[in-house]
Amino acid sequence: MRPGPGGCCYRRPVRANGCVANGEVRNGYVRSTAAAAAAAAAAAGQVHHVTQNGGLYKKPFNEAFEETPMLVAVLTYVGYGVLTLFGYLRDFLRHWRIEKCHHATERKEQQDFVSLYQDFENFYTRNLYMRIRDNWNRPICSVPGARVDIMERQSHDYNWSFKYTGNIIKGVINMGSYNYLGFARNTGSCQEAAAKVLEEYGVGVCSTRQEIGNLDKHEELEKLVASFLGVEAAMAYGMGFATNSMNIPALVGKGCLILSDELNHASLVLGARLSGATIRIFKHNNMQSLEKLLKDAIVYGQPRTRRPWKKILILVEGIYSMEGSIVRLPEVIALKKKYKAYLYLDEAHSIGALGPTGRGVVDYFGLDPEDVDVMMGTFTKSFGASGGYIGGKKELIDYLRTHSHSAVYATSLSPPVVEQIVTSMKCIMGQDGTTLGKECIQQLAENTRYFRRRLKEMGFIIYGNEDSPVVPLMLYMPAKIGAFGREMLKRNIGVVVVGFPATPIIESRARFCLSAAHTKEILDTALKEIDEVGDLLQLKYSRHRLVPLLDRPFDETTYEETED
Amino acid sequence: MATAAEQWVLVEMVQALYEEKEELIEEWQPEPLVPPVSGDHPALNYNVVSGPPSHNIVVNGKKCVNFASFNFLGLLDDPRVKAAALVSLRKYGVGTCGPRGFYGTFDVHLDLEDRLAKFMQTEEAIIYSYGFATIASAIPAYSKRGDIVFVDRAACFAIQKGLQASRSDIQLFKHNDMADLERLLKEQEIEDQKNPRKARVTRRFIVVEGLYMNTGTICPLPELVKLKYKYKARIFLEESLSFGVLGEHGRGVTEHFGISIDDIDLISANMENSLASIGGFCCGRSFVIDHQRLSGQGYCFSASLPPLLAAAAIEALNIMEENPGIFSVLREKCKRIHKALQGISGLKVVGESFSPAFHLQLQESTGSREDDVKLLQEIVNHCMDRSIALTQARYLEKEEKCLPPPSIRVVVTVEQTDEELERAARTIKEVAQAVLL
């Protein structure tokens, strides 16, 4: 038994970055025991932001999730309870033909087949989703820029079917499209270049990358993406969703372990499931939970055989699009280095939107792109095109070129889309000779800070990190989901509202996506209307009592193992 | 209350365990993230196409006639299609910046869905932004854990991935062998009688392709429909190769056999072959298709199809509707080259005579797949030197359930003149003789 430096008989906890801590270690942050007591006492009425941790973070990481007020939670459950009861009543009436049944039915010839859908599976869709269905799938007929034209539709049978009146609601402020840097435009250099390439190359490719679908444009794009990210090589794919679901199975297989964040996107979850590896989930952005999983994985090995794992892959996203939170990348990288795991970073929302030069979350934290083993991202959000990419070391990309499902079986990117990506990327990098890229990045950062600050001042509960351009505003109650969407459209603002199952059942929210194309006037107009609607619907729940991250309760991480 | 000595021992044990754990953590070495790929891996160095992959294609600097792109109706460089896409580009820009649910639905998408439904004479159609994702998202939307799917052995990779994602019970039947399928269905019937309660909630599906990508053969749809009603299984038909090829108006294998389209529960196709665009669609009755709008993963969680690609597809549909004569022209050309390629020593033609994408396999394998692949690659390279662009059919050898033998893929398009077809057949004959003998 080795006595410690202070002569005490206990080992001092070691921080994630290897230094010995003087006090208790929680969430990777150190607090001395005296300060802990003081902080706990002062936490009740204070806003408590997380501060730097011995050099891992170069600037303050301000992320907060205010607790749901108790009364609101109770009322929300009551609301769902009432809706469920009415749902059962309506189903009963429909079954006994007292009420007209609007939805499509099975063919007469196939009535004795096993029914295609289970009744309760669609209960939520039939009885809750149908009531407020007009807030989604709104068709537009103009470029999805800062202002958009929405086609008006009406329903005479409570949203079961829609008719287009022929009117177009013009100039709706667009707070829903993923247009972070404002490249969704139908004029300008990107569009000219794409038009030229369309004339020359046509629209389709009609072959896969490995057969005869590898155009010189694709090679050009991949070199550019690699230089943009600061990695050795990159590979581009036709669909962002498919980039995850087709490449994760190529990287890991049976006998490997995947540690995935609680709130990862469906494409990451699908890719992880298709790979056949064991999946364990750690609590959202919680580094202690991740560390415990890593430790246990290495010490105890595979579940029944106790053999060591072949490799461990950590799946995280840059910005989580439903929470607006940013991954704690410095700590994840420190953990990955300590435990020799591999890191797969999905930057679908953060590429182009974060960082002083728009290179994503790695740039935002000032880290080295070589530390991230697999950098994945999409071209849909900040580049105004479509598709996805993976960047990393040359061995990784060579392996993906030969073994990725997409390269062998799926069509490659369409040439005008490639040109749009190339031009917009060059613009962001400043290679086209203008400062447009830099201006857009700065404008987005300013818009983000301004918008979030104003909303918080008004008294709404806003989730997520101060610097994330995705702003979730909590609504909670089911009726308010529909009401918010409709009221905002009446006032000529298009917002996105999300409920179950994309979010936990009581935490439904409205999600704003800010854009560099939004000018201050547009934001002010939007804020004014949000203020009005907030008063009308009583959405200003905030009591400014943010749960300090250091005190967020950490319970024992129980991991659900999913084995296929 | 433990004595001081006992407490000391406990602390010691915990400390020892802690140190042991630290040792284990230090000792563990993972495998490298990816195994190294040798420099001469056949799939590592791609052919680089400079310029558009149209009828006259420039591969690796050589000008060739294109016998490798799935551009069946020659719409890849059709000026009308390009013009329509250009108009859409000038109106909407390139990307849609959102999934269908969040301001990513454009009037062009609704238009295209309408047109496809009308063309295929079904109630509704739904479009996806990626061909592979179409069937790979459609199958798991309906078939879940506990359901049974009967699928052909030669099904393409996208179907296999869809089945894997669905976690259903998969029964493979021999390629195009209806007797084998009936045997499996009968066995399932016997199982059902043993456990009628479970049988009442187990859905059954039969997944087949119209024209199989891996073999170029057609599925026996009339017999399948009979089996469907006899054993109460639903049919999902994947028509990527047969859409825009078979049938009097190009409606696919149902029109070819004269079967009512309502008998097929779901038809899925990609728009990347005949329509020369990007993406895919599913069509069928509203009862079936509407479900995918909320549970098709590739539909809900992914950005929608760029409007210029949708506009190009609409214009391609217009062209298809205006000249229904091209389908029989295409079939004629297929038959012609099929006949011309018969009797090459060393290579056999695999596929129907009217299939525009068929395979040339080695008559006698050398014994190792690697050597076969090298041999076929030599043939392909020599053909390319003589200005005929061909390609080998590529597969992921370790991932396919039933790996097809290595082959050269030959694709016929309406743009190929009879003279070019003759020349291609001659070249392949000569090269095959030179290489294989």
mmCIF file with all atom_site columns, N, CA and C in Angstrom, chain B residues 110-150:
data_model
loop_
_atom_site.group_PDB
_atom_site.id
_atom_site.type_symbol
_atom_site.label_atom_id
_atom_site.label_alt_id
_atom_site.label_comp_id
_atom_site.label_asym_id
_atom_site.label_entity_id
_atom_site.label_seq_id
_atom_site.pdbx_PDB_ins_code
_atom_site.Cartn_x
_atom_site.Cartn_y
_atom_site.Cartn_z
_atom_site.occupancy
_atom_site.B_iso_or_equiv
_atom_site.pdbx_formal_charge
_atom_site.auth_seq_id
_atom_site.auth_comp_id
_atom_site.auth_asym_id
_atom_site.auth_atom_id
_atom_site.pdbx_PDB_model_num
ATOM 1   N N  . LEU B 1 110 ? -44.050 17.477  -54.791 1.00 0.00 ? 110 LEU B N  1
ATOM 2   C CA . LEU B 1 110 ? -45.447 17.042  -54.841 1.00 0.00 ? 110 LEU B CA 1
ATOM 3   C C  . LEU B 1 110 ? -45.846 16.724  -56.274 1.00 0.00 ? 110 LEU B C  1
ATOM 4   N N  . ASP B 1 111 ? -45.353 17.558  -57.188 1.00 0.00 ? 111 ASP B N  1
ATOM 5   C CA . ASP B 1 111 ? -45.604 17.334  -58.611 1.00 0.00 ? 111 ASP B CA 1
ATOM 6   C C  . ASP B 1 111 ? -45.064 15.988  -59.070 1.00 0.00 ? 111 ASP B C  1
ATOM 7   N N  . LEU B 1 112 ? -43.810 15.727  -58.714 1.00 0.00 ? 112 LEU B N  1
ATOM 8   C CA . LEU B 1 112 ? -43.172 14.486  -59.146 1.00 0.00 ? 112 LEU B CA 1
ATOM 9   C C  . LEU B 1 112 ? -43.902 13.287  -58.568 1.00 0.00 ? 112 LEU B C  1
ATOM 10  N N  . GLU B 1 113 ? -44.309 13.369  -57.308 1.00 0.00 ? 113 GLU B N  1
ATOM 11  C CA . GLU B 1 113 ? -45.029 12.241  -56.707 1.00 0.00 ? 113 GLU B CA 1
ATOM 12  C C  . GLU B 1 113 ? -46.343 11.995  -57.442 1.00 0.00 ? 113 GLU B C  1
ATOM 13  N N  . ASP B 1 114 ? -47.027 13.090  -57.761 1.00 0.00 ? 114 ASP B N  1
ATOM 14  C CA . ASP B 1 114 ? -48.278 12.991  -58.524 1.00 0.00 ? 114 ASP B CA 1
ATOM 15  C C  . ASP B 1 114 ? -48.054 12.312  -59.863 1.00 0.00 ? 114 ASP B C  1
ATOM 16  N N  . ARG B 1 115 ? -47.041 12.794  -60.587 1.00 0.00 ? 115 ARG B N  1
ATOM 17  C CA . ARG B 1 115 ? -46.773 12.268  -61.926 1.00 0.00 ? 115 ARG B CA 1
ATOM 18  C C  . ARG B 1 115 ? -46.396 10.803  -61.888 1.00 0.00 ? 115 ARG B C  1
ATOM 19  N N  . LEU B 1 116 ? -45.578 10.435  -60.907 1.00 0.00 ? 116 LEU B N  1
ATOM 20  C CA . LEU B 1 116 ? -45.173 9.030   -60.825 1.00 0.00 ? 116 LEU B CA 1
ATOM 21  C C  . LEU B 1 116 ? -46.378 8.154   -60.523 1.00 0.00 ? 116 LEU B C  1
ATOM 22  N N  . ALA B 1 117 ? -47.237 8.618   -59.615 1.00 0.00 ? 117 ALA B N  1
ATOM 23  C CA . ALA B 1 117 ? -48.421 7.823   -59.285 1.00 0.00 ? 117 ALA B CA 1
ATOM 24  C C  . ALA B 1 117 ? -49.302 7.657   -60.519 1.00 0.00 ? 117 ALA B C  1
ATOM 25  N N  . LYS B 1 118 ? -49.459 8.756   -61.292 1.00 0.00 ? 118 LYS B N  1
ATOM 26  C CA . LYS B 1 118 ? -50.297 8.658   -62.501 1.00 0.00 ? 118 LYS B CA 1
ATOM 27  C C  . LYS B 1 118 ? -49.650 7.730   -63.518 1.00 0.00 ? 118 LYS B C  1
ATOM 28  N N  . PHE B 1 119 ? -48.334 7.863   -63.688 1.00 0.00 ? 119 PHE B N  1
ATOM 29  C CA . PHE B 1 119 ? -47.659 7.055   -64.693 1.00 0.00 ? 119 PHE B CA 1
ATOM 30  C C  . PHE B 1 119 ? -47.781 5.564   -64.370 1.00 0.00 ? 119 PHE B C  1
ATOM 31  N N  . MET B 1 120 ? -47.586 5.228   -63.104 1.00 0.00 ? 120 MET B N  1
ATOM 32  C CA . MET B 1 120 ? -47.642 3.822   -62.720 1.00 0.00 ? 120 MET B CA 1
ATOM 33  C C  . MET B 1 120 ? -49.065 3.360   -62.442 1.00 0.00 ? 120 MET B C  1
ATOM 34  N N  . GLN B 1 121 ? -50.022 4.288   -62.557 1.00 0.00 ? 121 GLN B N  1
ATOM 35  C CA . GLN B 1 121 ? -51.439 3.984   -62.349 1.00 0.00 ? 121 GLN B CA 1
ATOM 36  C C  . GLN B 1 121 ? -51.708 3.437   -60.959 1.00 0.00 ? 121 GLN B C  1
ATOM 37  N N  . THR B 1 122 ? -51.072 4.038   -59.966 1.00 0.00 ? 122 THR B N  1
ATOM 38  C CA . THR B 1 122 ? -51.347 3.680   -58.571 1.00 0.00 ? 122 THR B CA 1
ATOM 39  C C  . THR B 1 122 ? -51.943 4.894   -57.883 1.00 0.00 ? 122 THR B C  1
ATOM 40  N N  . GLU B 1 123 ? -52.295 4.725   -56.586 1.00 0.00 ? 123 GLU B N  1
ATOM 41  C CA . GLU B 1 123 ? -52.924 5.836   -55.882 1.00 0.00 ? 123 GLU B CA 1
ATOM 42  C C  . GLU B 1 123 ? -51.914 6.887   -55.457 1.00 0.00 ? 123 GLU B C  1
ATOM 43  N N  . GLU B 1 124 ? -50.773 6.444   -54.967 1.00 0.00 ? 124 GLU B N  1
ATOM 44  C CA . GLU B 1 124 ? -49.852 7.405   -54.370 1.00 0.00 ? 124 GLU B CA 1
ATOM 45  C C  . GLU B 1 124 ? -48.416 6.979   -54.617 1.00 0.00 ? 124 GLU B C  1
ATOM 46  N N  . ALA B 1 125 ? -47.520 7.936   -54.597 1.00 0.00 ? 125 ALA B N  1
ATOM 47  C CA . ALA B 1 125 ? -46.089 7.635   -54.700 1.00 0.00 ? 125 ALA B CA 1
ATOM 48  C C  . ALA B 1 125 ? -45.363 8.486   -53.680 1.00 0.00 ? 125 ALA B C  1
ATOM 49  N N  . ILE B 1 126 ? -44.182 8.023   -53.259 1.00 0.00 ? 126 ILE B N  1
ATOM 50  C CA . ILE B 1 126 ? -43.387 8.785   -52.295 1.00 0.00 ? 126 ILE B CA 1
ATOM 51  C C  . ILE B 1 126 ? -41.955 8.774   -52.797 1.00 0.00 ? 126 ILE B C  1
ATOM 52  N N  . ILE B 1 127 ? -41.263 9.904   -52.765 1.00 0.00 ? 127 ILE B N  1
ATOM 53  C CA . ILE B 1 127 ? -39.906 9.909   -53.303 1.00 0.00 ? 127 ILE B CA 1
ATOM 54  C C  . ILE B 1 127 ? -38.853 10.046  -52.199 1.00 0.00 ? 127 ILE B C  1
ATOM 55  N N  . TYR B 1 128 ? -37.732 9.423   -52.460 1.00 0.00 ? 128 TYR B N  1
ATOM 56  C CA . TYR B 1 128 ? -36.588 9.464   -51.567 1.00 0.00 ? 128 TYR B CA 1
ATOM 57  C C  . TYR B 1 128 ? -35.448 10.170  -52.286 1.00 0.00 ? 128 TYR B C  1
ATOM 58  N N  . SER B 1 129 ? -34.486 10.670  -51.482 1.00 0.00 ? 129 SER B N  1
ATOM 59  C CA . SER B 1 129 ? -33.423 11.435  -52.123 1.00 0.00 ? 129 SER B CA 1
ATOM 60  C C  . SER B 1 129 ? -32.228 10.572  -52.525 1.00 0.00 ? 129 SER B C  1
ATOM 61  N N  . TYR B 1 130 ? -32.296 9.264   -52.345 1.00 0.00 ? 130 TYR B N  1
ATOM 62  C CA . TYR B 1 130 ? -31.157 8.414   -52.629 1.00 0.00 ? 130 TYR B CA 1
ATOM 63  C C  . TYR B 1 130 ? -31.698 7.057   -53.044 1.00 0.00 ? 130 TYR B C  1
ATOM 64  N N  . GLY B 1 131 ? -31.228 6.529   -54.164 1.00 0.00 ? 131 GLY B N  1
ATOM 65  C CA . GLY B 1 131 ? -31.784 5.283   -54.673 1.00 0.00 ? 131 GLY B CA 1
ATOM 66  C C  . GLY B 1 131 ? -31.619 4.110   -53.722 1.00 0.00 ? 131 GLY B C  1
ATOM 67  N N  . PHE B 1 132 ? -30.428 3.977   -53.151 1.00 0.00 ? 132 PHE B N  1
ATOM 68  C CA . PHE B 1 132 ? -30.153 2.861   -52.240 1.00 0.00 ? 132 PHE B CA 1
ATOM 69  C C  . PHE B 1 132 ? -31.082 2.903   -51.051 1.00 0.00 ? 132 PHE B C  1
ATOM 70  N N  . ALA B 1 133 ? -31.326 4.120   -50.531 1.00 0.00 ? 133 ALA B N  1
ATOM 71  C CA . ALA B 1 133 ? -32.109 4.244   -49.301 1.00 0.00 ? 133 ALA B CA 1
ATOM 72  C C  . ALA B 1 133 ? -33.574 3.918   -49.517 1.00 0.00 ? 133 ALA B C  1
ATOM 73  N N  . THR B 1 134 ? -34.040 3.893   -50.771 1.00 0.00 ? 134 THR B N  1
ATOM 74  C CA . THR B 1 134 ? -35.468 3.708   -51.018 1.00 0.00 ? 134 THR B CA 1
ATOM 75  C C  . THR B 1 134 ? -35.947 2.366   -50.487 1.00 0.00 ? 134 THR B C  1
ATOM 76  N N  . ILE B 1 135 ? -35.429 1.277   -51.051 1.00 0.00 ? 135 ILE B N  1
ATOM 77  C CA . ILE B 1 135 ? -35.912 -0.022  -50.589 1.00 0.00 ? 135 ILE B CA 1
ATOM 78  C C  . ILE B 1 135 ? -35.352 -0.327  -49.203 1.00 0.00 ? 135 ILE B C  1
ATOM 79  N N  . ALA B 1 136 ? -34.178 0.213   -48.875 1.00 0.00 ? 136 ALA B N  1
ATOM 80  C CA . ALA B 1 136 ? -33.601 -0.059  -47.558 1.00 0.00 ? 136 ALA B CA 1
ATOM 81  C C  . ALA B 1 136 ? -34.384 0.618   -46.448 1.00 0.00 ? 136 ALA B C  1
ATOM 82  N N  . SER B 1 137 ? -35.174 1.658   -46.741 1.00 0.00 ? 137 SER B N  1
ATOM 83  C CA . SER B 1 137 ? -36.037 2.265   -45.729 1.00 0.00 ? 137 SER B CA 1
ATOM 84  C C  . SER B 1 137 ? -37.449 1.732   -45.810 1.00 0.00 ? 137 SER B C  1
ATOM 85  N N  . ALA B 1 138 ? -37.855 1.266   -47.007 1.00 0.00 ? 138 ALA B N  1
ATOM 86  C CA . ALA B 1 138 ? -39.244 0.834   -47.146 1.00 0.00 ? 138 ALA B CA 1
ATOM 87  C C  . ALA B 1 138 ? -39.491 -0.465  -46.409 1.00 0.00 ? 138 ALA B C  1
ATOM 88  N N  . ILE B 1 139 ? -38.563 -1.417  -46.537 1.00 0.00 ? 139 ILE B N  1
ATOM 89  C CA . ILE B 1 139 ? -38.801 -2.731  -45.926 1.00 0.00 ? 139 ILE B CA 1
ATOM 90  C C  . ILE B 1 139 ? -38.913 -2.636  -44.405 1.00 0.00 ? 139 ILE B C  1
ATOM 91  N N  . PRO B 1 140 ? -37.970 -1.974  -43.689 1.00 0.00 ? 140 PRO B N  1
ATOM 92  C CA . PRO B 1 140 ? -38.120 -1.931  -42.237 1.00 0.00 ? 140 PRO B CA 1
ATOM 93  C C  . PRO B 1 140 ? -39.318 -1.132  -41.759 1.00 0.00 ? 140 PRO B C  1
ATOM 94  N N  . ALA B 1 141 ? -39.944 -0.332  -42.632 1.00 0.00 ? 141 ALA B N  1
ATOM 95  C CA . ALA B 1 141 ? -41.113 0.419   -42.185 1.00 0.00 ? 141 ALA B CA 1
ATOM 96  C C  . ALA B 1 141 ? -42.304 -0.507  -41.977 1.00 0.00 ? 141 ALA B C  1
ATOM 97  N N  . TYR B 1 142 ? -42.328 -1.637  -42.677 1.00 0.00 ? 142 TYR B N  1
ATOM 98  C CA . TYR B 1 142 ? -43.482 -2.533  -42.574 1.00 0.00 ? 142 TYR B CA 1
ATOM 99  C C  . TYR B 1 142 ? -43.175 -3.810  -41.837 1.00 0.00 ? 142 TYR B C  1
ATOM 100 N N  . SER B 1 143 ? -41.967 -4.322  -42.043 1.00 0.00 ? 143 SER B N  1
ATOM 101 C CA . SER B 1 143 ? -41.632 -5.633  -41.510 1.00 0.00 ? 143 SER B CA 1
ATOM 102 C C  . SER B 1 143 ? -40.813 -5.456  -40.253 1.00 0.00 ? 143 SER B C  1
ATOM 103 N N  . LYS B 1 144 ? -41.290 -5.991  -39.138 1.00 0.00 ? 144 LYS B N  1
ATOM 104 C CA . LYS B 1 144 ? -40.579 -5.751  -37.878 1.00 0.00 ? 144 LYS B CA 1
ATOM 105 C C  . LYS B 1 144 ? -40.102 -7.083  -37.318 1.00 0.00 ? 144 LYS B C  1
ATOM 106 N N  . ARG B 1 145 ? -39.578 -7.033  -36.121 1.00 0.00 ? 145 ARG B N  1
ATOM 107 C CA . ARG B 1 145 ? -39.121 -8.243  -35.461 1.00 0.00 ? 145 ARG B CA 1
ATOM 108 C C  . ARG B 1 145 ? -40.299 -9.190  -35.308 1.00 0.00 ? 145 ARG B C  1
ATOM 109 N N  . GLY B 1 146 ? -40.110 -10.413 -35.683 1.00 0.00 ? 146 GLY B N  1
ATOM 110 C CA . GLY B 1 146 ? -41.191 -11.384 -35.558 1.00 0.00 ? 146 GLY B CA 1
ATOM 111 C C  . GLY B 1 146 ? -41.926 -11.634 -36.851 1.00 0.00 ? 146 GLY B C  1
ATOM 112 N N  . ASP B 1 147 ? -41.766 -10.755 -37.841 1.00 0.00 ? 147 ASP B N  1
ATOM 113 C CA . ASP B 1 147 ? -42.414 -10.994 -39.128 1.00 0.00 ? 147 ASP B CA 1
ATOM 114 C C  . ASP B 1 147 ? -41.515 -11.872 -39.989 1.00 0.00 ? 147 ASP B C  1
ATOM 115 N N  . ILE B 1 148 ? -42.084 -12.396 -41.057 1.00 0.00 ? 148 ILE B N  1
ATOM 116 C CA . ILE B 1 148 ? -41.311 -13.327 -41.895 1.00 0.00 ? 148 ILE B CA 1
ATOM 117 C C  . ILE B 1 148 ? -41.207 -12.745 -43.301 1.00 0.00 ? 148 ILE B C  1
ATOM 118 N N  . VAL B 1 149 ? -40.007 -12.789 -43.847 1.00 0.00 ? 149 VAL B N  1
ATOM 119 C CA . VAL B 1 149 ? -39.817 -12.290 -45.206 1.00 0.00 ? 149 VAL B CA 1
ATOM 120 C C  . VAL B 1 149 ? -39.195 -13.395 -46.039 1.00 0.00 ? 149 VAL B C  1
ATOM 121 N N  . PHE B 1 150 ? -39.825 -13.683 -47.185 1.00 0.00 ? 150 PHE B N  1
ATOM 122 C CA . PHE B 1 150 ? -39.266 -14.670 -48.117 1.00 0.00 ? 150 PHE B CA 1
ATOM 123 C C  . PHE B 1 150 ? -38.599 -13.888 -49.238 1.00 0.00 ? 150 PHE B C  1
#
